[in-house]
Amino acid sequence: MVSIAINKGPQNVAMLGIGAYRPERIVSNAEVCETLDSTPEWIFDRTGIHNRRWISGDETIRSMSVAAGERALKNTGIDRSKIGALVLCTSSWLKLTPHGAPSIAADLGMNGIPAFDLVSGCGGFCYGLGVATDMIRAGSAEYILVIGAETMTVGLDPTDRGTAMIFGDGAGAVVIGPAEENGISPTVWGSDGENAEAIAQDVDFLAYMNKAQAMQGTDPQVEPIGRMSLHMEGPKVFRWAAVTLPRALSSAIELSGVAKEDIEVFVPHQANARINELMKKNLGLADDLPMANDIENTGNTSAASIPLAIEEMLVTGKAKGGQLALLLGFGAGLSYAGQVAVLPPAPAEPSF
């Protein structure tokens, strides 16, 4: 029997650098309440959000992804010719075909490398981090650029109390590559498809197109077509999170081989500040342990939230490069993914 050669990559892999892009437009709770039946105080009390960033002008998911990727490359100091793959973690790229990653790779001057989109909702970045790390360890690439980017406001219903006050836009990117010591643990991940519809588009693409076609024929029996938007069953998602996420966090720490007391920073997905505080408490992490709270002025940016939160902590000094962080992304699917990872150096070129 003929044996097939195996390209074995390095066992020690780490986040070598980070970059981000935050839209220029800052949207306050008061502005959200101009169309939403709520108050700024109620929104902050329930979510921990004061402001969020929304795209405006010529900002797009493509331009934000390129800007974040460019900053990550500059902050890492790795020549872009060494990047062997690009993973775009997003659920809001506007086209199924062509997918976004190849265009972003070309814009970054890396046309020709393998580039693909990874869709896993708010857990997308941690999924991408796990996939990229395993690719490097398997020898598929030496360095990989992982980008988490979302324009959640494109599919936002401004009158929906379950989503309108939560979501924002942005992009964050990291360069993954070989390191002297391992900086990314094996990924703990999973999903609950039985409850997947708890976070979902209100209509699928086929139904949307059929409705649009009927409207063109001015069928009086067809209601006027509206925007395709995202809806969420908050109580169901909360119950799922309360049961599933503590186990995932404990498993991530156990699989990493470090003790809970060794964790120096907690970076959960920025879905809700109150939920994150509860997770930290239930996990038994120290009260003074730094925890990401980028949601306060950035909102929930889905797959972009964790790299944006890491960048904010490094830029403001709430965390330092080299510290051991517990990461957890969770949301649509319903899916989750988490790792223990060493934080990259603070960016020389920050996003704010």
CSV table of N, CA and C in Angstrom, one decimal, residues 30-102:
chain,number,residue,atom,x,y,z
A,30,ALA,N,-30.6,57.0,23.4
A,30,ALA,CA,-31.6,58.0,23.2
A,30,ALA,C,-32.0,58.0,21.7
A,31,GLU,N,-31.0,57.9,20.8
A,31,GLU,CA,-31.3,57.8,19.4
A,31,GLU,C,-32.1,56.6,19.0
A,32,VAL,N,-31.8,55.4,19.6
A,32,VAL,CA,-32.5,54.2,19.4
A,32,VAL,C,-33.9,54.4,19.8
A,33,CYS,N,-34.2,55.1,20.9
A,33,CYS,CA,-35.5,55.2,21.4
A,33,CYS,C,-36.4,56.2,20.6
A,34,GLU,N,-35.8,56.8,19.6
A,34,GLU,CA,-36.6,57.7,18.7
A,34,GLU,C,-37.5,56.8,17.9
A,35,THR,N,-37.2,55.5,17.6
A,35,THR,CA,-38.0,54.6,16.9
A,35,THR,C,-38.5,53.4,17.7
A,36,LEU,N,-37.8,53.2,18.8
A,36,LEU,CA,-38.2,52.0,19.7
A,36,LEU,C,-38.9,52.5,20.9
A,37,ASP,N,-39.9,51.8,21.3
A,37,ASP,CA,-40.7,52.1,22.5
A,37,ASP,C,-40.0,51.7,23.7
A,38,SER,N,-39.0,52.5,24.2
A,38,SER,CA,-38.2,52.2,25.3
A,38,SER,C,-37.6,53.5,25.9
A,39,THR,N,-36.8,53.3,26.9
A,39,THR,CA,-36.0,54.5,27.4
A,39,THR,C,-34.6,54.1,27.5
A,40,PRO,N,-33.7,55.1,27.5
A,40,PRO,CA,-32.2,54.9,27.6
A,40,PRO,C,-31.9,54.1,28.8
A,41,GLU,N,-32.5,54.5,29.9
A,41,GLU,CA,-32.2,53.8,31.2
A,41,GLU,C,-32.6,52.4,31.2
A,42,TRP,N,-33.8,52.1,30.6
A,42,TRP,CA,-34.3,50.7,30.6
A,42,TRP,C,-33.3,49.8,29.8
A,43,ILE,N,-32.9,50.4,28.6
A,43,ILE,CA,-31.9,49.6,27.8
A,43,ILE,C,-30.6,49.3,28.5
A,44,PHE,N,-30.1,50.3,29.2
A,44,PHE,CA,-28.8,50.1,29.9
A,44,PHE,C,-29.0,49.1,31.0
A,45,ASP,N,-30.1,49.2,31.7
A,45,ASP,CA,-30.3,48.3,32.9
A,45,ASP,C,-30.5,46.9,32.4
A,46,ARG,N,-31.1,46.6,31.2
A,46,ARG,CA,-31.3,45.2,30.8
A,46,ARG,C,-30.1,44.7,30.0
A,47,THR,N,-29.3,45.5,29.3
A,47,THR,CA,-28.3,45.0,28.4
A,47,THR,C,-26.8,45.5,28.8
A,48,GLY,N,-26.7,46.6,29.5
A,48,GLY,CA,-25.4,47.1,29.8
A,48,GLY,C,-24.9,48.0,28.7
A,49,ILE,N,-25.7,48.4,27.7
A,49,ILE,CA,-25.3,49.2,26.6
A,49,ILE,C,-25.7,50.6,26.7
A,50,HIS,N,-24.7,51.5,26.5
A,50,HIS,CA,-25.0,53.0,26.4
A,50,HIS,C,-25.0,53.4,25.0
A,51,ASN,N,-24.0,52.9,24.2
A,51,ASN,CA,-23.9,53.3,22.8
A,51,ASN,C,-23.5,52.1,21.9
A,52,ARG,N,-23.7,52.2,20.6
A,52,ARG,CA,-23.3,51.2,19.7
A,52,ARG,C,-22.8,51.9,18.4
A,53,ARG,N,-22.0,51.2,17.6
A,53,ARG,CA,-21.5,51.7,16.4
A,53,ARG,C,-22.3,51.2,15.2
A,54,TRP,N,-22.7,52.1,14.3
A,54,TRP,CA,-23.4,51.7,13.1
A,54,TRP,C,-22.7,52.2,11.9
A,55,ILE,N,-22.6,51.4,10.8
A,55,ILE,CA,-22.0,51.8,9.6
A,55,ILE,C,-22.7,53.0,9.0
A,56,SER,N,-22.0,53.9,8.3
A,56,SER,CA,-22.6,55.0,7.6
A,56,SER,C,-21.7,55.4,6.5
A,57,GLY,N,-22.2,56.3,5.6
A,57,GLY,CA,-21.4,56.7,4.5
A,57,GLY,C,-21.0,55.6,3.6
A,58,ASP,N,-19.7,55.5,3.3
A,58,ASP,CA,-19.2,54.4,2.4
A,58,ASP,C,-18.6,53.2,3.2
A,59,GLU,N,-18.9,53.1,4.5
A,59,GLU,CA,-18.5,52.0,5.3
A,59,GLU,C,-19.3,50.7,4.9
A,60,THR,N,-18.7,49.6,4.7
A,60,THR,CA,-19.3,48.3,4.4
A,60,THR,C,-18.6,47.2,5.2
A,61,ILE,N,-19.2,46.1,5.2
A,61,ILE,CA,-18.6,44.9,5.8
A,61,ILE,C,-17.2,44.6,5.1
A,62,ARG,N,-17.2,44.8,3.8
A,62,ARG,CA,-15.9,44.6,3.1
A,62,ARG,C,-14.9,45.6,3.5
A,63,SER,N,-15.2,46.9,3.5
A,63,SER,CA,-14.2,47.9,3.9
A,63,SER,C,-13.7,47.7,5.3
A,64,MET,N,-14.7,47.4,6.2
A,64,MET,CA,-14.3,47.2,7.6
A,64,MET,C,-13.3,46.0,7.8
A,65,SER,N,-13.7,44.9,7.1
A,65,SER,CA,-12.8,43.7,7.2
A,65,SER,C,-11.4,44.0,6.7
A,66,VAL,N,-11.3,44.7,5.6
A,66,VAL,CA,-10.0,45.0,5.0
A,66,VAL,C,-9.2,45.9,6.0
A,67,ALA,N,-9.9,46.9,6.6
A,67,ALA,CA,-9.2,47.8,7.5
A,67,ALA,C,-8.7,47.0,8.7
A,68,ALA,N,-9.6,46.2,9.3
A,68,ALA,CA,-9.2,45.4,10.5
A,68,ALA,C,-8.0,44.4,10.1
A,69,GLY,N,-8.1,43.8,8.9
A,69,GLY,CA,-7.1,42.9,8.5
A,69,GLY,C,-5.8,43.6,8.3
A,70,GLU,N,-5.8,44.8,7.7
A,70,GLU,CA,-4.6,45.6,7.4
A,70,GLU,C,-3.9,45.9,8.7
A,71,ARG,N,-4.7,46.4,9.7
A,71,ARG,CA,-4.1,46.7,11.0
A,71,ARG,C,-3.6,45.5,11.7
A,72,ALA,N,-4.2,44.4,11.6
A,72,ALA,CA,-3.7,43.2,12.2
A,72,ALA,C,-2.3,42.8,11.6
A,73,LEU,N,-2.2,42.9,10.3
A,73,LEU,CA,-0.9,42.6,9.7
A,73,LEU,C,0.2,43.6,10.1
A,74,LYS,N,-0.2,44.9,10.2
A,74,LYS,CA,0.8,45.9,10.6
A,74,LYS,C,1.2,45.7,12.0
A,75,ASN,N,0.2,45.4,12.9
A,75,ASN,CA,0.5,45.2,14.3
A,75,ASN,C,1.3,44.0,14.6
A,76,THR,N,1.2,43.0,13.7
A,76,THR,CA,1.9,41.7,13.9
A,76,THR,C,3.3,41.8,13.4
A,77,GLY,N,3.5,42.5,12.3
A,77,GLY,CA,4.8,42.6,11.7
A,77,GLY,C,5.2,41.5,10.8
A,78,ILE,N,4.1,40.7,10.5
A,78,ILE,CA,4.4,39.5,9.6
A,78,ILE,C,4.1,40.0,8.1
A,79,ASP,N,5.1,39.7,7.2
A,79,ASP,CA,4.9,40.0,5.8
A,79,ASP,C,3.6,39.3,5.3
A,80,ARG,N,2.8,40.0,4.6
A,80,ARG,CA,1.6,39.4,4.1
A,80,ARG,C,1.8,38.3,3.1
A,81,SER,N,3.0,38.2,2.6
A,81,SER,CA,3.3,37.1,1.7
A,81,SER,C,3.4,35.7,2.4
A,82,LYS,N,3.5,35.8,3.7
A,82,LYS,CA,3.5,34.6,4.5
A,82,LYS,C,2.2,34.1,5.0
A,83,ILE,N,1.1,34.9,4.8
A,83,ILE,CA,-0.2,34.5,5.2
A,83,ILE,C,-0.7,33.4,4.2
A,84,GLY,N,-1.0,32.2,4.7
A,84,GLY,CA,-1.3,31.1,3.9
A,84,GLY,C,-2.8,30.8,3.7
A,85,ALA,N,-3.7,31.6,4.5
A,85,ALA,CA,-5.1,31.4,4.3
A,85,ALA,C,-5.8,32.6,5.1
A,86,LEU,N,-7.0,32.8,4.6
A,86,LEU,CA,-7.9,33.8,5.3
A,86,LEU,C,-9.2,33.2,5.6
A,87,VAL,N,-9.6,33.4,6.9
A,87,VAL,CA,-10.9,32.9,7.3
A,87,VAL,C,-11.8,34.1,7.7
A,88,LEU,N,-12.9,34.3,7.1
A,88,LEU,CA,-13.8,35.4,7.4
A,88,LEU,C,-15.0,34.8,8.2
A,89,CYS,N,-15.1,35.2,9.4
A,89,CYS,CA,-16.2,34.8,10.3
A,89,CYS,C,-17.3,35.8,10.2
A,90,THR,N,-18.4,35.5,9.6
A,90,THR,CA,-19.5,36.5,9.5
A,90,THR,C,-20.8,35.8,9.2
A,91,SER,N,-21.9,36.5,9.6
A,91,SER,CA,-23.2,36.0,9.2
A,91,SER,C,-24.0,37.1,8.4
A,92,SER,N,-23.3,38.2,8.1
A,92,SER,CA,-24.0,39.3,7.5
A,92,SER,C,-23.4,39.7,6.1
A,93,TRP,N,-22.5,38.9,5.5
A,93,TRP,CA,-22.1,39.2,4.1
A,93,TRP,C,-23.3,39.2,3.3
A,94,LEU,N,-23.5,40.2,2.4
A,94,LEU,CA,-24.7,40.4,1.7
A,94,LEU,C,-25.0,39.4,0.6
A,95,LYS,N,-24.0,38.6,0.1
A,95,LYS,CA,-24.2,37.7,-1.0
A,95,LYS,C,-23.8,36.3,-0.5
A,96,LEU,N,-24.6,35.3,-0.9
A,96,LEU,CA,-24.1,33.9,-0.8
A,96,LEU,C,-23.0,33.5,-1.8
A,97,THR,N,-23.1,34.1,-3.0
A,97,THR,CA,-22.2,33.9,-4.0
A,97,THR,C,-21.9,35.3,-4.7
A,98,PRO,N,-20.7,35.7,-4.8
A,98,PRO,CA,-19.5,35.1,-4.2
A,98,PRO,C,-19.4,35.4,-2.7
A,99,HIS,N,-18.8,34.5,-2.0
A,99,HIS,CA,-18.6,34.7,-0.6
A,99,HIS,C,-17.5,35.7,-0.4
A,100,GLY,N,-17.4,36.2,0.8
A,100,GLY,CA,-16.6,37.4,1.0
A,100,GLY,C,-15.1,37.3,1.1
A,101,ALA,N,-14.6,36.2,1.7
A,101,ALA,CA,-13.2,36.1,2.0
A,101,ALA,C,-12.3,36.3,0.8
A,102,PRO,N,-12.5,35.7,-0.4
A,102,PRO,CA,-11.6,35.9,-1.6
A,102,PRO,C,-11.5,37.4,-1.9
